[in-house]
Amino acid sequence: MAQRIGIDVGGTNVKIALVGDDGKIIYSNSIPTRAEMGYEYTINSMKEAIKDLLKETKLQASDIEGMGFGFPGQIDCQNGIVRLAPNIPGWVNVPIAKIMEGEFGIPTRVDNDVRTAALGELNYGAGVGCQNLVCITVGTGIGSGLVINGKLVRGASNAAGELGHIKLTMDGGPLCGCGDRGCLEAYASGPSIVAMAEDYIRGGKSTKYRELANPDITPYIVAVAAKEGDPVAKQIFRIMGEYIGMGLTSVINLLNPEKVIIGGGVAAAGDILFDPIKETIAKRAMTIQKEAVEIVPAQLGNTAGVIGASLLINS
Ligand SMILES: [Zn+2]
């Protein structure tokens, strides 16, 4: 049985897993990223964690078919270089694949973490059997991995899939992290839920999430309040869902996917977010495209990244 290593690098933690041919995780571990210590520190911790994995599973490096890394940022996939990872300071032009191949002799690939999650869902999660799908994550930002004709889409410079920066307005709109205004992500993401929730409080609305806040309002608290029936919290998720539904309508019209898979921290809110997304698409997408598409939650949760990364060697 072919076994591969998948590594999902985040701003706080690095998840490491040994994944079997069937997509099952055989061994997993998590270590702190400690970006403030410099990228060499994180690389050394990852090397130690990989050595631990080999020791614990009684495998040699030669038993591993390949190793893959998912990073939140801009990746040069052809050369295995992390160009820039905004949430992991210090990771600029780091040739991670070469470094790891030099250490272990295991063929190594690198890609963007949203794309590795899409690869995981395509092969072993909600996207099994699909040829065309859009896998979006809604959290602090909105990202997506695209699969067309069964293949991951990377684009001319590995930057395809920036669904969060679809424009929803001609002029104005909230300022986005990309520097432009009116992007989907600036209307509908974790921080915009919090901003909207605070606006309602300033406007004098009495809400359940205000009581639940401890002391900060988080997307999770607003979701809890919405599920407990708080009308203001429900309204916030309805507006979020309508914005996401608008953005997805453009993507569905453009790509005609069989499935849109939605994951990420904010998406864990469930029906209070999915219902307005589905209603907006049903109302606004073109007939043929909307009849073909199913809107479903991601299945692999926070293991999609490591499972997908382990598959990079063959994709
Ligand atoms: Zn933007």
Short mmCIF file of C-alpha atoms and ligand atoms in Angstrom, two decimals:
data_model
loop_
_atom_site.label_atom_id
_atom_site.label_comp_id
_atom_site.label_asym_id
_atom_site.label_seq_id
_atom_site.Cartn_x
_atom_site.Cartn_y
_atom_site.Cartn_z
CA MET A 1 0.00 0.00 0.00
CA ALA A 2 1.30 3.45 -0.95
CA GLN A 3 1.63 5.77 2.00
CA ARG A 4 2.10 9.50 1.80
CA ILE A 5 2.73 12.35 4.19
CA GLY A 6 0.43 15.38 4.22
CA ILE A 7 1.33 18.58 6.07
CA ASP A 8 -1.07 21.47 6.61
CA VAL A 9 0.73 24.62 7.75
CA GLY A 10 -1.34 27.24 9.55
CA GLY A 11 -0.58 30.46 11.41
CA THR A 12 -0.90 28.71 14.79
CA ASN A 13 -0.33 25.00 14.22
CA VAL A 14 1.18 22.60 11.72
CA LYS A 15 -0.74 19.36 11.22
CA ILE A 16 1.20 16.34 10.04
CA ALA A 17 -0.33 13.05 8.92
CA LEU A 18 0.53 9.75 7.34
CA VAL A 19 -2.24 8.96 4.88
CA GLY A 20 -2.94 5.58 3.29
CA ASP A 21 -4.14 4.73 -0.21
CA ASP A 22 -7.73 4.73 0.99
CA GLY A 23 -7.47 8.34 2.24
CA LYS A 24 -7.49 7.20 5.87
CA ILE A 25 -5.17 8.87 8.35
CA ILE A 26 -2.81 6.25 9.80
CA TYR A 27 -0.90 8.56 12.11
CA SER A 28 -1.24 12.26 12.89
CA ASN A 29 0.42 14.89 14.99
CA SER A 30 0.26 18.64 15.47
CA ILE A 31 3.03 21.06 16.43
CA PRO A 32 3.00 24.83 17.07
CA THR A 33 4.09 26.98 14.09
CA ARG A 34 5.87 29.61 16.23
CA ALA A 35 6.28 31.93 13.22
CA GLU A 36 7.76 34.60 15.49
CA MET A 37 10.84 32.36 15.88
CA GLY A 38 11.57 32.59 12.15
CA TYR A 39 10.86 30.15 9.33
CA GLU A 40 14.00 28.06 10.05
CA TYR A 41 12.56 27.24 13.47
CA THR A 42 9.28 25.99 11.95
CA ILE A 43 11.19 23.98 9.34
CA ASN A 44 13.31 22.30 12.02
CA SER A 45 10.20 21.48 14.10
CA MET A 46 8.57 19.98 11.01
CA LYS A 47 11.67 17.88 10.27
CA GLU A 48 11.61 16.54 13.84
CA ALA A 49 7.88 15.80 13.59
CA ILE A 50 8.42 13.88 10.32
CA LYS A 51 11.23 11.88 11.97
CA ASP A 52 8.85 11.11 14.86
CA LEU A 53 6.19 10.00 12.37
CA LEU A 54 8.64 7.60 10.68
CA LYS A 55 9.81 6.27 14.04
CA GLU A 56 6.31 5.78 15.48
CA THR A 57 5.03 4.04 12.35
CA LYS A 58 8.27 2.01 11.94
CA LEU A 59 8.70 3.21 8.35
CA GLN A 60 11.74 4.29 6.36
CA ALA A 61 11.74 7.41 4.19
CA SER A 62 11.93 5.05 1.19
CA ASP A 63 8.53 3.58 2.19
CA ILE A 64 6.88 6.98 1.60
CA GLU A 65 5.67 7.65 -1.95
CA GLY A 66 5.53 11.41 -1.55
CA MET A 67 5.09 14.35 0.78
CA GLY A 68 2.88 17.40 0.28
CA PHE A 69 2.54 20.76 2.01
CA GLY A 70 -0.45 23.09 2.08
CA PHE A 71 0.30 26.73 2.92
CA PRO A 72 -2.03 29.71 3.33
CA GLY A 73 -0.48 31.97 0.72
CA GLN A 74 1.07 32.34 -2.70
CA ILE A 75 2.91 29.25 -3.84
CA ASP A 76 5.15 28.51 -6.80
CA CYS A 77 3.87 24.95 -7.28
CA GLN A 78 6.25 24.08 -10.15
CA ASN A 79 9.32 24.84 -8.04
CA GLY A 80 7.94 24.04 -4.58
CA ILE A 81 8.52 27.52 -3.19
CA VAL A 82 6.38 29.43 -0.67
CA ARG A 83 6.36 32.92 -2.21
CA LEU A 84 4.44 34.69 0.52
CA ALA A 85 2.28 33.57 3.44
CA PRO A 86 0.67 36.69 4.95
CA ASN A 87 -0.46 34.87 8.14
CA ILE A 88 2.93 33.27 8.75
CA PRO A 89 5.40 36.16 8.95
CA GLY A 90 8.89 35.42 7.63
CA TRP A 91 7.84 32.90 4.97
CA VAL A 92 9.00 34.76 1.87
CA ASN A 93 10.50 32.78 -1.04
CA VAL A 94 11.21 29.69 1.06
CA PRO A 95 12.13 26.66 -1.15
CA ILE A 96 10.41 24.21 1.18
CA ALA A 97 10.23 21.29 -1.29
CA LYS A 98 13.98 21.39 -1.96
CA ILE A 99 14.77 21.65 1.76
CA MET A 100 12.61 18.64 2.65
CA GLU A 101 13.75 16.55 -0.33
CA GLY A 102 17.35 17.27 0.73
CA GLU A 103 16.61 16.05 4.25
CA PHE A 104 14.48 12.97 3.58
CA GLY A 105 14.85 12.10 -0.10
CA ILE A 106 11.04 11.94 -0.37
CA PRO A 107 9.52 13.63 -3.49
CA THR A 108 7.80 16.77 -2.16
CA ARG A 109 5.12 19.12 -3.55
CA VAL A 110 3.64 22.36 -2.23
CA ASP A 111 0.34 24.09 -2.94
CA ASN A 112 -2.10 26.58 -1.50
CA ASP A 113 -4.07 25.22 1.48
CA VAL A 114 -7.51 25.90 0.02
CA ARG A 115 -6.51 23.94 -3.06
CA THR A 116 -5.22 21.02 -0.98
CA ALA A 117 -8.54 21.00 0.92
CA ALA A 118 -10.38 20.85 -2.42
CA LEU A 119 -8.19 17.92 -3.48
CA GLY A 120 -9.04 16.12 -0.22
CA GLU A 121 -12.78 16.68 -0.64
CA LEU A 122 -12.61 15.66 -4.32
CA ASN A 123 -10.93 12.32 -3.60
CA TYR A 124 -12.32 11.29 -0.21
CA GLY A 125 -14.98 13.77 0.90
CA ALA A 126 -18.07 15.57 -0.39
CA GLY A 127 -16.71 15.71 -3.95
CA VAL A 128 -16.19 12.00 -4.61
CA GLY A 129 -17.27 11.15 -8.16
CA CYS A 130 -17.36 14.80 -9.31
CA GLN A 131 -15.56 16.12 -12.37
CA ASN A 132 -16.33 19.80 -11.84
CA LEU A 133 -16.53 21.37 -8.43
CA VAL A 134 -15.95 24.52 -6.45
CA CYS A 135 -14.76 24.03 -2.88
CA ILE A 136 -14.99 27.21 -0.84
CA THR A 137 -13.85 27.97 2.68
CA VAL A 138 -15.52 30.73 4.64
CA GLY A 139 -13.57 31.85 7.68
CA THR A 140 -11.45 34.93 8.26
CA GLY A 141 -11.48 35.27 4.48
CA ILE A 142 -13.10 33.44 1.58
CA GLY A 143 -10.98 31.18 -0.62
CA SER A 144 -11.71 28.46 -3.11
CA GLY A 145 -10.22 25.49 -4.86
CA LEU A 146 -11.54 24.77 -8.35
CA VAL A 147 -11.69 21.40 -10.09
CA ILE A 148 -12.50 21.29 -13.81
CA ASN A 149 -12.63 18.03 -15.78
CA GLY A 150 -11.31 16.21 -12.70
CA LYS A 151 -8.19 18.37 -12.42
CA LEU A 152 -7.22 21.10 -9.97
CA VAL A 153 -7.12 24.52 -11.62
CA ARG A 154 -4.03 26.54 -10.70
CA GLY A 155 -3.98 29.27 -13.34
CA ALA A 156 -1.14 31.05 -15.17
CA SER A 157 0.68 31.98 -11.96
CA ASN A 158 -0.85 29.60 -9.40
CA ALA A 159 -3.33 32.23 -8.24
CA ALA A 160 -6.63 30.86 -9.57
CA GLY A 161 -9.59 30.51 -7.22
CA GLU A 162 -9.71 33.91 -5.48
CA LEU A 163 -13.46 33.73 -5.13
CA GLY A 164 -13.39 36.12 -2.15
CA HIS A 165 -12.44 38.94 -4.50
CA ILE A 166 -15.36 38.67 -6.87
CA LYS A 167 -16.75 42.21 -7.10
CA LEU A 168 -20.29 42.74 -5.90
CA THR A 169 -20.50 46.49 -6.57
CA MET A 170 -19.41 48.90 -9.28
CA ASP A 171 -18.35 51.72 -6.94
CA GLY A 172 -17.68 51.92 -3.24
CA GLY A 173 -18.40 49.14 -0.79
CA PRO A 174 -16.24 48.11 2.15
CA LEU A 175 -12.46 48.11 1.79
CA CYS A 176 -11.00 44.64 1.19
CA GLY A 177 -7.66 43.20 2.29
CA CYS A 178 -6.63 43.09 -1.40
CA GLY A 179 -6.76 46.89 -1.56
CA ASP A 180 -9.91 47.15 -3.68
CA ARG A 181 -13.47 47.82 -2.55
CA GLY A 182 -16.66 45.86 -2.95
CA CYS A 183 -15.20 42.33 -2.87
CA LEU A 184 -17.32 39.42 -1.60
CA GLU A 185 -14.85 38.77 1.22
CA ALA A 186 -15.24 42.33 2.53
CA TYR A 187 -19.01 41.77 2.81
CA ALA A 188 -19.15 38.18 4.00
CA SER A 189 -16.49 36.63 6.24
CA GLY A 190 -15.75 36.19 9.94
CA PRO A 191 -14.66 39.82 10.52
CA SER A 192 -17.67 41.20 8.63
CA ILE A 193 -20.04 39.16 10.82
CA VAL A 194 -18.43 40.75 13.88
CA ALA A 195 -18.52 44.24 12.31
CA MET A 196 -22.21 43.88 11.45
CA ALA A 197 -23.02 42.52 14.90
CA GLU A 198 -21.31 45.49 16.54
CA ASP A 199 -23.14 47.90 14.23
CA TYR A 200 -26.50 46.52 15.34
CA ILE A 201 -25.54 46.99 18.99
CA ARG A 202 -24.44 50.57 18.32
CA GLY A 203 -27.76 51.09 16.58
CA GLY A 204 -29.46 50.20 19.88
CA LYS A 205 -30.68 46.69 19.02
CA SER A 206 -30.99 44.34 21.96
CA THR A 207 -29.54 40.97 21.03
CA LYS A 208 -28.74 37.62 22.53
CA TYR A 209 -25.12 37.66 21.29
CA ARG A 210 -24.51 40.79 23.33
CA GLU A 211 -25.30 38.76 26.46
CA LEU A 212 -23.17 35.83 25.24
CA ALA A 213 -20.12 37.93 24.34
CA ASN A 214 -17.20 37.26 26.65
CA PRO A 215 -16.24 40.08 26.25
CA ASP A 216 -15.65 40.02 22.48
CA ILE A 217 -18.23 39.16 19.89
CA THR A 218 -17.07 36.30 17.65
CA PRO A 219 -18.71 34.70 14.59
CA TYR A 220 -19.24 31.61 16.74
CA ILE A 221 -21.20 33.56 19.38
CA VAL A 222 -23.37 35.20 16.72
CA ALA A 223 -24.05 31.71 15.28
CA VAL A 224 -25.03 30.37 18.72
CA ALA A 225 -27.41 33.31 19.21
CA ALA A 226 -28.91 32.74 15.75
CA LYS A 227 -29.51 29.05 16.49
CA GLU A 228 -31.21 30.05 19.75
CA GLY A 229 -33.58 32.16 17.69
CA ASP A 230 -32.15 35.67 18.17
CA PRO A 231 -33.70 37.64 15.27
CA VAL A 232 -30.76 40.05 14.85
CA ALA A 233 -28.20 37.22 14.72
CA LYS A 234 -30.40 35.33 12.26
CA GLN A 235 -30.60 38.44 10.09
CA ILE A 236 -26.79 38.78 10.07
CA PHE A 237 -26.37 35.21 8.79
CA ARG A 238 -29.14 35.75 6.24
CA ILE A 239 -27.34 38.79 4.81
CA MET A 240 -23.99 36.90 4.83
CA GLY A 241 -25.62 33.98 3.02
CA GLU A 242 -27.16 36.27 0.41
CA TYR A 243 -23.79 37.85 -0.35
CA ILE A 244 -22.08 34.45 -0.61
CA GLY A 245 -24.99 33.21 -2.75
CA MET A 246 -24.50 36.22 -5.07
CA GLY A 247 -20.79 35.50 -5.45
CA LEU A 248 -21.42 31.81 -6.02
CA THR A 249 -24.10 32.55 -8.60
CA SER A 250 -21.44 34.15 -10.83
CA VAL A 251 -19.12 31.17 -10.35
CA ILE A 252 -21.90 28.64 -11.01
CA ASN A 253 -22.93 30.48 -14.20
CA LEU A 254 -19.29 30.62 -15.32
CA LEU A 255 -18.13 27.07 -14.52
CA ASN A 256 -21.30 24.93 -14.43
CA PRO A 257 -20.07 22.72 -11.54
CA GLU A 258 -21.85 19.60 -10.26
CA LYS A 259 -21.17 20.59 -6.67
CA VAL A 260 -20.27 23.56 -4.55
CA ILE A 261 -18.69 22.34 -1.31
CA ILE A 262 -18.69 24.85 1.54
CA GLY A 263 -16.39 24.52 4.55
CA GLY A 264 -14.40 26.66 6.99
CA GLY A 265 -15.10 27.99 10.47
CA VAL A 266 -18.02 30.27 9.57
CA ALA A 267 -19.66 27.54 7.45
CA ALA A 268 -19.95 25.38 10.59
CA ALA A 269 -22.98 27.57 11.42
CA GLY A 270 -24.96 25.19 9.17
CA ASP A 271 -28.48 25.84 7.87
CA ILE A 272 -28.66 29.44 9.09
CA LEU A 273 -25.96 30.17 6.50
CA PHE A 274 -26.67 27.47 3.91
CA ASP A 275 -30.40 28.26 3.53
CA PRO A 276 -29.95 31.86 2.32
CA ILE A 277 -27.04 30.75 0.09
CA LYS A 278 -29.20 28.09 -1.56
CA GLU A 279 -32.21 30.42 -1.88
CA THR A 280 -30.11 33.13 -3.52
CA ILE A 281 -28.63 30.69 -6.04
CA ALA A 282 -32.07 29.22 -6.75
CA LYS A 283 -33.39 32.71 -7.44
CA ARG A 284 -30.49 34.18 -9.37
CA ALA A 285 -28.40 31.55 -11.19
CA MET A 286 -29.17 30.56 -14.79
CA THR A 287 -31.56 27.63 -15.17
CA ILE A 288 -29.33 24.96 -16.71
CA GLN A 289 -26.46 25.69 -14.32
CA LYS A 290 -28.59 25.77 -11.19
CA GLU A 291 -30.36 22.53 -12.06
CA ALA A 292 -26.97 20.79 -12.29
CA VAL A 293 -25.48 22.04 -9.04
CA GLU A 294 -25.75 20.78 -5.50
CA ILE A 295 -24.67 22.95 -2.55
CA VAL A 296 -23.21 20.74 0.19
CA PRO A 297 -21.16 21.08 3.38
CA ALA A 298 -17.54 19.91 3.39
CA GLN A 299 -17.13 16.40 4.85
CA LEU A 300 -13.52 16.13 5.92
CA GLY A 301 -13.48 19.08 8.35
CA ASN A 302 -10.01 20.09 9.44
CA THR A 303 -8.45 16.90 8.02
CA ALA A 304 -9.15 17.97 4.39
CA GLY A 305 -5.85 19.90 4.33
CA VAL A 306 -3.53 17.03 5.34
CA ILE A 307 -5.40 14.45 3.28
CA GLY A 308 -5.34 16.72 0.20
CA ALA A 309 -1.67 17.65 0.72
CA SER A 310 -0.76 13.96 0.80
CA LEU A 311 -2.27 13.62 -2.68
CA LEU A 312 -0.27 16.46 -4.29
CA ILE A 313 2.41 14.08 -5.48
CA ASN A 314 -0.07 12.56 -7.95
CA SER A 315 -1.97 15.66 -9.06
ZN ZN B 1 -10.59 41.91 -2.44
#
